[in-house]
Amino acid sequence: MALLDYTRRAMLAAGTATAIALSAISVTAQTPDDVLVVGQIAEPKALDPAAVTAVNDFRILMNLYDGLVRYKDGTLEVEPALATSWNISNDGTEYTFSLRQGVKFHDGSDFNADAVKFNFDRMLDEAHPYHNTGPFPLSFFFSAIVSVDVLDPMTVKFTLNAPYAPFLSNLAYPTGLIVSPDAVAKHGTDFGRNPSGTGAFKFGEWRSNEAVVVEANSSHWEGAPKLQAVVFRPITDANTRTAEMLAGGIDMMVEVPPVALSKFQGDGYTVHEQAGPHVWFLILNAKEGPFSDVRVRQAANYAINKEAIVNDVLEGTAAVAAGPTPPAFAWAYNNSLEPYPYNPEKARQLISEAGADGAELTFFVTEGGSGMLDPVAMGTAIQADLQAVGLKVNIETYEWNTFLGEVNPGLEGKADMAEMAWMTNDPDTLPFLALRTEAWPDKGGFNSGYYSNPKVDELLEAARASTDQSERARLYQEMQTIVQEDAPWVFVANWKQNAVTSDRVGSFSLQPSFFLLLNNVDKN
């Protein structure tokens, strides 16, 4: 296709600042006004929304697919998308959606109630003929679904096993995006390399470790996007990404390193910032080794100088975290909690009481990744603080997707601690998927440190079943108090996301969801 050939040439020209460079022609001479080049933090794992977990991947997927509902611009409030309306039964267990007429997938097949049922059955029904196209690591989001029933071609009903307050919000999350059943049937386990949705952009090509190209969907139900194409380039190293932005090799850069922000304050660039529900933490292996003792976990929280990390490493672009719930969820956040203070003497005392003096720890650190901020520098600072209180810390560093492959299956037998960051859509999401006993990795969850507290389990189950927001808030706040005391993580930072665009890019804004929505973006 001519457009793909053109964006290929533009992409190669844009890479003059890196080893990708094959041309000395400037990007402004090679990239047409209606093609946007985005510097991503990593290569995507797949383009199947049901099969991935990283915001890095979601930033592409939200432009290829639509869900039944979506987050209203600038908020985490739900509004219609592929569903035009819905009704909820009085007992909160049935959601009936009226679907948008006349929508087609990019492969030309029809969007309808059968397609919706296919999507959720594929994730949730092990007997489904295409369940083997997974695994589906965030199917937890929809574990309350008992059945999905087609009432007529444009009406679908979800029946839940109990009232489930986050259901609509989870439908707006990328895991709820609707894929083409025909494309899944055609490509099977290769669907993630051959995506087809109903979004504002349709898949063009994926050149491994080079770029994902998406093209405008002129038939989108909201109208054609302003851009003709978007090129997502994986540039893992933050310094290289910064150099590319300064050299004109990319039009937009996400997750700007804090130390580089000052380089984009002048004419020619716009720095975008947006607060959102983010928490950066250390997973501690509570099942075995030194961190199986709560005193050592608490000691790690006292030993690490989080203020120094926030102010010196992150240049003040974050705040010290007090617990597992980001303060961006104001209605559910426990304002009475104070962060663990920096107190190395207290840390040494607790370590001595636990008999853990001189313990040797394996620490998994990532080179980059969604919401991971400056993980190598942060990891080095953490290592120094822990060693200052008598713990010997050995760092093992991995590329992002490799890192997830090591951490998500659990730390048992491999590591004592690992960096992690989550950006979530509801105060239920992170604790339910990463702090419950039933969310241990062998049960399909992300509780990679094997934390278990029956009271926390009880509170989380009650909070997601309540339809009263004030009651949900009370339950979440009690959960936060217990988790802070149990210290299954070291609570490090809550970040304010950022991005930078060139002065050629218009009508762009960051979203509190941390996703990139590019259908209204233009470029001159």
Short mmCIF file of C-alpha atoms in Angstrom, two decimals:
data_model
loop_
_atom_site.label_atom_id
_atom_site.label_comp_id
_atom_site.label_asym_id
_atom_site.label_seq_id
_atom_site.Cartn_x
_atom_site.Cartn_y
_atom_site.Cartn_z
CA MET A 1 0.00 0.00 0.00
CA ALA A 2 1.23 3.50 -0.83
CA LEU A 3 0.52 4.82 2.65
CA LEU A 4 2.50 2.02 4.30
CA ASP A 5 5.41 2.61 1.92
CA TYR A 6 5.27 6.31 2.74
CA THR A 7 5.18 5.84 6.48
CA ARG A 8 8.02 3.33 6.21
CA ARG A 9 10.19 5.94 4.52
CA ALA A 10 9.16 8.54 7.06
CA MET A 11 9.96 6.20 9.90
CA LEU A 12 13.41 5.42 8.55
CA ALA A 13 14.17 9.08 8.02
CA ALA A 14 12.95 9.89 11.50
CA GLY A 15 15.41 7.46 13.02
CA THR A 16 18.57 9.39 12.21
CA ALA A 17 19.34 9.75 15.93
CA THR A 18 19.44 5.97 16.48
CA ALA A 19 20.74 2.78 14.94
CA ILE A 20 17.44 2.50 13.05
CA ALA A 21 18.54 5.40 10.87
CA LEU A 22 18.90 4.54 7.21
CA SER A 23 18.48 8.03 5.77
CA ALA A 24 19.81 11.53 6.42
CA ILE A 25 16.62 13.22 5.18
CA SER A 26 14.84 15.15 7.92
CA VAL A 27 11.50 14.03 9.29
CA THR A 28 9.79 17.25 8.20
CA ALA A 29 10.80 16.54 4.63
CA GLN A 30 9.69 12.92 4.74
CA THR A 31 6.71 12.66 7.03
CA PRO A 32 3.45 14.06 5.64
CA ASP A 33 1.51 16.47 7.78
CA ASP A 34 -1.16 13.90 8.55
CA VAL A 35 1.15 11.13 9.84
CA LEU A 36 2.01 11.20 13.56
CA VAL A 37 5.16 9.45 14.84
CA VAL A 38 4.89 8.44 18.51
CA GLY A 39 7.86 7.37 20.63
CA GLN A 40 6.66 4.46 22.75
CA ILE A 41 8.52 3.04 25.75
CA ALA A 42 8.72 -0.55 24.50
CA GLU A 43 7.74 -3.01 21.80
CA PRO A 44 4.12 -4.12 22.30
CA LYS A 45 3.61 -7.69 23.41
CA ALA A 46 0.51 -8.21 21.25
CA LEU A 47 -2.34 -6.24 19.69
CA ASP A 48 -5.07 -8.44 21.17
CA PRO A 49 -6.71 -6.40 23.95
CA ALA A 50 -7.81 -9.50 25.87
CA ALA A 51 -4.28 -10.90 25.99
CA VAL A 52 -2.13 -8.00 27.25
CA THR A 53 -1.71 -6.09 30.51
CA ALA A 54 0.65 -3.16 29.83
CA VAL A 55 -0.38 0.46 29.30
CA ASN A 56 2.30 0.59 26.62
CA ASP A 57 0.19 -1.82 24.55
CA PHE A 58 -3.10 -0.20 25.58
CA ARG A 59 -1.96 3.12 24.10
CA ILE A 60 -2.05 1.51 20.65
CA LEU A 61 -5.12 -0.66 21.25
CA MET A 62 -7.41 2.20 22.28
CA ASN A 63 -7.04 3.56 18.75
CA LEU A 64 -7.68 0.23 16.99
CA TYR A 65 -10.74 -0.89 18.96
CA ASP A 66 -13.89 0.34 20.66
CA GLY A 67 -15.64 -1.08 23.71
CA LEU A 68 -19.29 -1.16 24.61
CA VAL A 69 -18.58 1.88 26.78
CA ARG A 70 -15.61 4.21 27.22
CA TYR A 71 -14.28 6.85 29.60
CA LYS A 72 -15.63 10.31 28.97
CA ASP A 73 -12.92 12.68 27.73
CA GLY A 74 -10.79 13.90 30.63
CA THR A 75 -12.47 11.68 33.25
CA LEU A 76 -12.89 8.11 34.44
CA GLU A 77 -16.67 8.40 34.09
CA VAL A 78 -18.34 5.92 31.74
CA GLU A 79 -20.26 6.94 28.61
CA PRO A 80 -21.73 5.04 25.61
CA ALA A 81 -19.55 3.78 22.74
CA LEU A 82 -20.52 0.61 20.81
CA ALA A 83 -23.50 0.40 23.15
CA THR A 84 -25.84 3.36 22.89
CA SER A 85 -27.58 2.69 26.21
CA TRP A 86 -28.00 0.10 28.95
CA ASN A 87 -30.32 -0.94 31.75
CA ILE A 88 -29.35 -2.45 35.10
CA SER A 89 -31.72 -4.75 36.96
CA ASN A 90 -32.94 -3.74 40.41
CA ASP A 91 -30.76 -6.36 42.08
CA GLY A 92 -27.66 -5.20 40.17
CA THR A 93 -26.96 -8.56 38.52
CA GLU A 94 -28.23 -8.00 34.96
CA TYR A 95 -26.91 -5.44 32.48
CA THR A 96 -28.75 -5.19 29.15
CA PHE A 97 -27.06 -3.22 26.36
CA SER A 98 -28.59 -1.76 23.19
CA LEU A 99 -25.92 -1.82 20.49
CA ARG A 100 -24.99 0.75 17.88
CA GLN A 101 -26.45 0.00 14.44
CA GLY A 102 -24.43 -0.19 11.22
CA VAL A 103 -20.94 -0.62 12.72
CA LYS A 104 -18.47 -2.87 10.93
CA PHE A 105 -15.15 -4.32 11.95
CA HIS A 106 -12.10 -3.35 9.91
CA ASP A 107 -12.25 -6.71 8.11
CA GLY A 108 -15.75 -5.87 6.85
CA SER A 109 -17.69 -8.18 9.17
CA ASP A 110 -20.65 -6.91 11.19
CA PHE A 111 -20.56 -5.78 14.78
CA ASN A 112 -23.56 -7.20 16.62
CA ALA A 113 -24.65 -9.01 19.78
CA ASP A 114 -23.15 -12.29 18.59
CA ALA A 115 -19.76 -10.56 18.32
CA VAL A 116 -20.06 -9.25 21.88
CA LYS A 117 -20.92 -12.70 23.20
CA PHE A 118 -18.00 -14.21 21.28
CA ASN A 119 -15.55 -11.78 22.89
CA PHE A 120 -16.47 -12.51 26.48
CA ASP A 121 -17.02 -16.24 25.98
CA ARG A 122 -13.55 -16.46 24.38
CA MET A 123 -12.02 -15.05 27.57
CA LEU A 124 -14.15 -16.78 30.17
CA ASP A 125 -15.27 -20.15 28.78
CA GLU A 126 -12.50 -22.75 28.70
CA ALA A 127 -14.61 -24.84 26.32
CA HIS A 128 -14.88 -22.01 23.78
CA PRO A 129 -13.26 -23.01 20.46
CA TYR A 130 -10.97 -19.95 20.56
CA HIS A 131 -10.12 -19.91 24.26
CA ASN A 132 -6.70 -21.25 23.21
CA THR A 133 -5.93 -17.87 21.60
CA GLY A 134 -5.14 -16.60 25.12
CA PRO A 135 -4.02 -16.64 27.85
CA PHE A 136 -6.22 -13.77 29.06
CA PRO A 137 -4.45 -12.41 32.14
CA LEU A 138 -7.02 -9.72 32.97
CA SER A 139 -10.11 -11.90 32.56
CA PHE A 140 -10.32 -11.33 36.34
CA PHE A 141 -12.02 -8.07 35.38
CA PHE A 142 -15.04 -10.08 34.26
CA SER A 143 -15.01 -12.97 36.70
CA ALA A 144 -18.48 -11.97 37.95
CA ILE A 145 -20.06 -12.82 34.58
CA VAL A 146 -22.24 -15.94 34.65
CA SER A 147 -23.53 -15.68 31.09
CA VAL A 148 -23.70 -13.41 28.04
CA ASP A 149 -26.97 -13.82 26.18
CA VAL A 150 -28.00 -12.55 22.75
CA LEU A 151 -31.56 -11.21 23.08
CA ASP A 152 -31.69 -10.05 19.47
CA PRO A 153 -29.07 -9.01 16.89
CA MET A 154 -28.52 -5.64 18.55
CA THR A 155 -29.28 -6.41 22.22
CA VAL A 156 -27.05 -8.33 24.61
CA LYS A 157 -27.49 -9.16 28.31
CA PHE A 158 -24.78 -9.85 30.88
CA THR A 159 -25.80 -11.81 33.97
CA LEU A 160 -23.51 -11.52 37.00
CA ASN A 161 -23.17 -13.83 39.98
CA ALA A 162 -23.62 -10.88 42.37
CA PRO A 163 -23.83 -7.09 42.26
CA TYR A 164 -20.47 -5.84 41.00
CA ALA A 165 -19.85 -2.11 41.25
CA PRO A 166 -16.78 -1.84 38.93
CA PHE A 167 -18.47 -3.69 36.03
CA LEU A 168 -19.12 -0.71 33.73
CA SER A 169 -15.72 0.78 34.49
CA ASN A 170 -14.06 -2.52 33.64
CA LEU A 171 -15.96 -2.68 30.35
CA ALA A 172 -14.35 0.67 29.47
CA TYR A 173 -10.88 -0.72 30.21
CA PRO A 174 -8.90 -2.15 27.24
CA THR A 175 -9.64 -5.73 28.31
CA GLY A 176 -13.26 -4.99 27.38
CA LEU A 177 -12.47 -3.81 23.84
CA ILE A 178 -14.34 -5.75 21.15
CA VAL A 179 -12.40 -7.73 18.54
CA SER A 180 -13.63 -9.22 15.27
CA PRO A 181 -14.72 -12.85 15.69
CA ASP A 182 -14.02 -13.46 12.00
CA ALA A 183 -10.43 -12.24 12.40
CA VAL A 184 -9.88 -14.45 15.45
CA ALA A 185 -11.27 -17.43 13.53
CA LYS A 186 -9.00 -16.64 10.59
CA HIS A 187 -5.75 -16.00 12.46
CA GLY A 188 -6.19 -18.04 15.66
CA THR A 189 -3.21 -17.66 17.97
CA ASP A 190 -1.70 -15.14 15.52
CA PHE A 191 -4.60 -12.70 15.97
CA GLY A 192 -2.40 -10.51 18.18
CA ARG A 193 -0.25 -9.81 15.10
CA ASN A 194 -3.28 -9.39 12.81
CA PRO A 195 -5.77 -7.27 14.80
CA SER A 196 -9.21 -6.17 13.62
CA GLY A 197 -11.54 -3.94 15.63
CA THR A 198 -13.97 -1.10 14.99
CA GLY A 199 -11.73 1.77 16.14
CA ALA A 200 -10.83 5.10 14.59
CA PHE A 201 -7.68 3.53 13.14
CA LYS A 202 -7.15 0.17 11.47
CA PHE A 203 -4.06 -1.99 11.50
CA GLY A 204 -1.48 -1.39 8.78
CA GLU A 205 1.64 -3.33 9.67
CA TRP A 206 3.92 -4.34 12.52
CA ARG A 207 7.65 -4.33 11.86
CA SER A 208 9.19 -6.01 14.92
CA ASN A 209 11.34 -3.71 17.06
CA GLU A 210 10.79 -0.96 14.50
CA ALA A 211 7.18 0.25 14.35
CA VAL A 212 3.48 -0.46 14.45
CA VAL A 213 1.62 1.49 11.75
CA VAL A 214 -2.11 2.17 11.94
CA GLU A 215 -4.20 3.91 9.26
CA ALA A 216 -7.28 6.09 9.44
CA ASN A 217 -10.61 4.24 9.45
CA SER A 218 -12.65 6.50 7.20
CA SER A 219 -15.81 4.53 8.07
CA HIS A 220 -15.59 4.95 11.83
CA TRP A 221 -18.99 5.56 13.46
CA GLU A 222 -17.81 8.91 14.85
CA GLY A 223 -16.28 9.96 11.53
CA ALA A 224 -12.79 9.68 10.11
CA PRO A 225 -9.87 10.76 12.32
CA LYS A 226 -7.90 13.85 11.34
CA LEU A 227 -4.63 11.96 10.92
CA GLN A 228 -4.07 9.66 7.97
CA ALA A 229 -1.80 7.35 9.95
CA VAL A 230 0.06 6.92 13.23
CA VAL A 231 3.49 5.28 13.54
CA PHE A 232 4.24 3.87 17.01
CA ARG A 233 8.00 3.42 17.40
CA PRO A 234 9.42 1.41 20.33
CA ILE A 235 12.34 3.35 21.84
CA THR A 236 13.10 1.62 25.12
CA ASP A 237 15.96 3.79 26.31
CA ALA A 238 14.59 7.04 27.75
CA ASN A 239 17.69 9.04 26.79
CA THR A 240 17.44 7.85 23.20
CA ARG A 241 13.73 8.70 23.18
CA THR A 242 14.59 12.20 24.40
CA ALA A 243 17.30 12.59 21.75
CA GLU A 244 14.84 11.49 19.04
CA MET A 245 12.30 14.07 20.22
CA LEU A 246 14.90 16.85 20.22
CA ALA A 247 16.18 15.77 16.79
CA GLY A 248 12.69 15.73 15.26
CA GLY A 249 12.63 11.96 14.81
CA ILE A 250 9.30 11.66 16.65
CA ASP A 251 6.35 14.03 17.00
CA MET A 252 5.23 12.82 20.42
CA MET A 253 7.03 11.27 23.36
CA VAL A 254 5.31 9.58 26.28
CA GLU A 255 6.74 9.22 29.80
CA VAL A 256 9.40 11.92 29.57
CA PRO A 257 12.26 11.28 32.03
CA PRO A 258 12.03 13.86 34.82
CA VAL A 259 15.59 15.05 34.19
CA ALA A 260 14.72 15.75 30.55
CA LEU A 261 11.59 17.85 31.09
CA SER A 262 13.52 21.11 31.18
CA LYS A 263 14.79 20.47 27.63
CA PHE A 264 11.26 20.88 26.28
CA GLN A 265 10.25 24.10 28.04
CA GLY A 266 11.06 26.42 25.14
CA ASP A 267 9.41 27.15 21.83
CA GLY A 268 8.78 24.20 19.56
CA TYR A 269 7.37 21.85 22.19
CA THR A 270 4.40 21.45 24.51
CA VAL A 271 4.74 19.53 27.76
CA HIS A 272 1.49 17.86 28.85
CA GLU A 273 0.81 16.71 32.42
CA GLN A 274 -2.17 14.92 33.90
CA ALA A 275 -2.73 13.47 37.36
CA GLY A 276 -4.03 9.92 37.36
CA PRO A 277 -4.43 6.78 39.46
CA HIS A 278 -0.83 5.54 39.54
CA VAL A 279 1.21 3.79 42.22
CA TRP A 280 4.88 2.71 42.00
CA PHE A 281 5.83 0.04 44.52
CA LEU A 282 8.11 -2.85 45.36
CA ILE A 283 6.56 -6.31 45.51
CA LEU A 284 8.02 -8.18 48.49
CA ASN A 285 8.13 -11.98 48.55
CA ALA A 286 6.04 -12.68 51.67
CA LYS A 287 6.06 -16.44 51.09
CA GLU A 288 9.73 -17.21 51.65
CA GLY A 289 12.97 -15.56 52.65
CA PRO A 290 13.48 -12.45 54.81
CA PHE A 291 10.28 -10.73 53.69
CA SER A 292 8.11 -13.56 54.99
CA ASP A 293 8.53 -11.71 58.31
CA VAL A 294 6.33 -8.60 58.51
CA ARG A 295 9.04 -6.84 60.54
CA VAL A 296 11.48 -7.04 57.63
CA ARG A 297 8.81 -5.80 55.21
CA GLN A 298 8.14 -2.84 57.50
CA ALA A 299 11.88 -2.29 57.83
CA ALA A 300 12.19 -1.97 54.04
CA ASN A 301 9.51 0.73 54.10
CA TYR A 302 11.42 2.64 56.81
CA ALA A 303 14.83 2.10 55.18
CA ILE A 304 14.06 3.54 51.76
CA ASN A 305 14.29 7.32 51.49
CA LYS A 306 11.23 7.85 49.31
CA GLU A 307 11.38 11.64 49.63
CA ALA A 308 14.86 11.58 48.11
CA ILE A 309 13.68 9.33 45.27
CA VAL A 310 10.73 11.62 44.51
CA ASN A 311 12.70 14.87 44.75
CA ASP A 312 16.13 13.89 43.45
CA VAL A 313 15.54 11.00 41.03
CA LEU A 314 12.07 11.98 39.83
CA GLU A 315 12.66 15.73 40.00
CA GLY A 316 9.46 16.35 41.97
CA THR A 317 7.17 14.81 39.32
CA ALA A 318 5.61 12.44 41.88
CA ALA A 319 4.54 12.31 45.52
CA VAL A 320 5.47 9.77 48.18
CA ALA A 321 2.88 6.98 48.33
CA ALA A 322 1.20 6.11 51.63
CA GLY A 323 -0.46 2.84 50.65
CA PRO A 324 -1.86 0.69 47.85
CA THR A 325 -4.59 3.11 46.68
CA PRO A 326 -3.65 6.17 44.60
CA PRO A 327 -4.95 9.50 45.98
CA ALA A 328 -6.43 10.21 42.53
CA PHE A 329 -9.34 8.04 43.70
CA ALA A 330 -10.32 10.80 46.10
CA TRP A 331 -13.62 9.24 47.19
CA ALA A 332 -11.95 5.96 48.19
CA TYR A 333 -8.59 7.21 49.44
CA ASN A 334 -7.72 7.02 53.14
CA ASN A 335 -6.46 10.52 53.94
CA SER A 336 -5.60 9.53 57.50
CA LEU A 337 -2.67 7.39 56.35
CA GLU A 338 0.80 8.92 56.44
CA PRO A 339 3.65 7.46 54.39
CA TYR A 340 6.24 5.41 56.23
CA PRO A 341 8.86 7.97 57.34
CA TYR A 342 12.49 7.56 56.41
CA ASN A 343 13.93 6.02 59.58
CA PRO A 344 16.98 3.81 59.03
CA GLU A 345 17.45 3.31 62.78
CA LYS A 346 13.94 1.88 63.08
CA ALA A 347 14.68 -0.31 60.05
CA ARG A 348 17.86 -1.70 61.65
CA GLN A 349 15.98 -2.41 64.88
CA LEU A 350 13.26 -4.38 63.08
CA ILE A 351 15.80 -6.30 61.00
CA SER A 352 17.72 -7.22 64.15
CA GLU A 353 14.55 -8.33 65.94
CA ALA A 354 13.71 -10.58 62.99
CA GLY A 355 17.22 -12.04 62.90
CA ALA A 356 17.70 -10.87 59.32
CA ASP A 357 20.98 -8.96 59.73
CA GLY A 358 23.11 -9.42 56.62
CA ALA A 359 20.36 -11.16 54.65
CA GLU A 360 21.03 -11.40 50.93
CA LEU A 361 18.23 -10.26 48.61
CA THR A 362 17.62 -10.71 44.88
CA PHE A 363 15.99 -7.61 43.39
CA PHE A 364 14.35 -7.65 39.95
CA VAL A 365 14.62 -4.27 38.16
CA THR A 366 13.27 -3.36 34.72
CA GLU A 367 14.96 -1.20 32.11
CA GLY A 368 11.68 0.61 31.40
CA GLY A 369 7.97 -0.04 31.06
CA SER A 370 4.53 1.46 31.50
CA GLY A 371 4.50 3.85 34.44
CA MET A 372 7.88 2.64 35.67
CA LEU A 373 9.31 6.19 35.66
CA ASP A 374 13.13 5.91 36.04
CA PRO A 375 13.38 2.29 37.19
CA VAL A 376 17.13 1.72 36.97
CA ALA A 377 18.02 4.90 38.89
CA MET A 378 15.23 4.21 41.39
CA GLY A 379 16.39 0.63 41.81
CA THR A 380 19.97 1.74 42.42
CA ALA A 381 18.83 4.23 45.10
CA ILE A 382 16.70 1.55 46.77
CA GLN A 383 19.61 -0.89 46.72
CA ALA A 384 21.86 1.66 48.45
CA ASP A 385 19.27 2.44 51.15
CA LEU A 386 18.68 -1.23 51.95
CA GLN A 387 22.38 -1.97 52.05
CA ALA A 388 22.83 0.95 54.47
CA VAL A 389 20.66 -0.91 57.02
CA GLY A 390 22.52 -4.20 56.66
CA LEU A 391 20.76 -6.00 53.80
CA LYS A 392 22.81 -7.24 50.83
CA VAL A 393 20.92 -6.51 47.61
CA ASN A 394 21.75 -8.06 44.23
CA ILE A 395 20.03 -6.41 41.28
CA GLU A 396 18.99 -8.36 38.18
CA THR A 397 17.87 -6.11 35.32
CA TYR A 398 15.52 -7.15 32.50
CA GLU A 399 13.88 -5.69 29.41
CA TRP A 400 10.22 -4.85 30.15
CA ASN A 401 8.39 -7.77 28.52
CA THR A 402 11.02 -10.21 29.83
CA PHE A 403 10.65 -8.62 33.26
CA LEU A 404 6.88 -9.17 33.23
CA GLY A 405 7.49 -12.77 32.21
CA GLU A 406 9.64 -13.21 35.31
CA VAL A 407 7.52 -11.27 37.83
CA ASN A 408 3.90 -12.01 36.89
CA PRO A 409 4.18 -15.80 37.42
CA GLY A 410 5.40 -15.11 40.98
CA LEU A 411 8.71 -14.48 42.77
CA GLU A 412 8.94 -17.86 44.51
CA GLY A 413 12.34 -19.43 44.04
CA LYS A 414 13.57 -16.48 41.98
CA ALA A 415 13.58 -13.16 43.82
CA ASP A 416 12.85 -11.43 47.11
CA MET A 417 11.56 -8.19 45.61
CA ALA A 418 10.63 -6.61 42.30
CA GLU A 419 9.71 -3.17 41.02
CA MET A 420 6.17 -2.65 39.77
CA ALA A 421 3.77 0.13 38.80
CA TRP A 422 0.04 0.05 38.14
CA MET A 423 -2.24 2.57 36.48
CA THR A 424 -5.82 1.58 37.19
CA ASN A 425 -9.40 2.57 36.42
CA ASP A 426 -11.11 1.83 39.75
CA PRO A 427 -10.00 1.50 43.39
CA ASP A 428 -11.03 -2.16 43.19
CA THR A 429 -8.66 -3.12 40.40
CA LEU A 430 -5.17 -3.17 41.87
CA PRO A 431 -5.91 -4.64 45.31
CA PHE A 432 -8.35 -7.20 43.92
CA LEU A 433 -5.88 -8.41 41.31
CA ALA A 434 -2.68 -8.12 43.34
CA LEU A 435 -3.42 -8.35 47.08
CA ARG A 436 -6.10 -11.03 47.52
CA THR A 437 -5.21 -14.57 48.48
CA GLU A 438 -7.22 -15.81 45.48
CA ALA A 439 -5.04 -13.62 43.23
CA TRP A 440 -1.85 -15.61 43.78
CA PRO A 441 -0.20 -16.32 40.39
CA ASP A 442 -1.11 -20.02 40.45
CA LYS A 443 -4.76 -18.92 40.65
CA GLY A 444 -4.46 -16.52 37.71
CA GLY A 445 -3.82 -13.25 39.53
CA PHE A 446 -0.96 -10.79 39.96
CA ASN A 447 -0.23 -11.24 43.67
CA SER A 448 3.37 -12.11 42.81
CA GLY A 449 4.55 -11.70 46.41
CA TYR A 450 1.95 -14.15 47.81
CA TYR A 451 0.48 -11.74 50.37
CA SER A 452 -2.52 -13.15 52.25
CA ASN A 453 -4.80 -11.60 54.86
CA PRO A 454 -8.34 -13.01 55.23
CA LYS A 455 -9.67 -9.66 56.46
CA VAL A 456 -8.35 -7.89 53.37
CA ASP A 457 -9.97 -10.59 51.22
CA GLU A 458 -13.28 -10.04 53.00
CA LEU A 459 -13.16 -6.26 52.64
CA LEU A 460 -12.35 -6.40 48.92
CA GLU A 461 -15.13 -8.87 48.18
CA ALA A 462 -17.61 -6.71 50.10
CA ALA A 463 -16.49 -3.48 48.40
CA ARG A 464 -16.97 -4.76 44.86
CA ALA A 465 -20.46 -6.09 45.72
CA SER A 466 -21.73 -2.85 47.27
CA THR A 467 -23.70 -0.39 45.16
CA ASP A 468 -23.36 2.35 47.80
CA GLN A 469 -20.25 4.42 47.07
CA SER A 470 -19.92 5.67 50.65
CA GLU A 471 -19.94 2.09 51.91
CA ARG A 472 -17.40 1.09 49.26
CA ALA A 473 -15.21 4.00 50.40
CA ARG A 474 -15.35 2.86 54.03
CA LEU A 475 -14.35 -0.68 53.06
CA TYR A 476 -11.47 0.44 50.83
CA GLN A 477 -10.16 2.79 53.52
CA GLU A 478 -10.15 0.02 56.11
CA MET A 479 -8.34 -2.23 53.62
CA GLN A 480 -5.66 0.44 53.09
CA THR A 481 -4.98 0.68 56.83
CA ILE A 482 -4.45 -3.08 57.15
CA VAL A 483 -2.31 -3.34 54.03
CA GLN A 484 -0.09 -0.46 55.09
CA GLU A 485 0.56 -2.20 58.41
CA ASP A 486 1.17 -5.60 56.78
CA ALA A 487 3.54 -3.96 54.26
CA PRO A 488 3.36 -6.55 51.45
CA TRP A 489 4.89 -3.83 49.27
CA VAL A 490 7.19 -0.90 49.75
CA PHE A 491 4.91 2.02 48.87
CA VAL A 492 7.11 4.41 46.91
CA ALA A 493 5.46 6.99 44.64
CA ASN A 494 2.32 8.31 42.95
CA TRP A 495 3.25 9.84 39.60
CA LYS A 496 1.82 12.66 37.52
CA GLN A 497 1.98 11.37 33.94
CA ASN A 498 3.52 13.48 31.20
CA ALA A 499 4.12 13.64 27.46
CA VAL A 500 5.71 16.10 25.09
CA THR A 501 4.56 17.02 21.58
CA SER A 502 6.16 19.09 18.86
CA ASP A 503 4.54 22.36 17.89
CA ARG A 504 3.24 20.64 14.74
CA VAL A 505 0.82 18.55 16.84
CA GLY A 506 -2.57 19.97 17.79
CA SER A 507 -5.71 19.00 19.72
CA PHE A 508 -3.90 16.52 21.96
CA SER A 509 -4.51 16.03 25.66
CA LEU A 510 -3.52 13.36 28.15
CA GLN A 511 -6.22 11.27 29.78
CA PRO A 512 -6.44 10.27 33.48
CA SER A 513 -6.75 6.69 32.20
CA PHE A 514 -3.13 7.00 30.87
CA PHE A 515 -4.30 5.95 27.39
CA LEU A 516 -3.51 7.82 24.15
CA LEU A 517 -6.64 8.85 22.26
CA LEU A 518 -5.57 10.13 18.85
CA ASN A 519 -8.77 10.31 16.78
CA ASN A 520 -9.05 14.11 17.18
CA VAL A 521 -5.33 14.90 16.99
CA ASP A 522 -4.04 16.85 13.99
CA LYS A 523 -0.61 17.73 12.66
CA ASN A 524 0.38 20.65 10.46
#
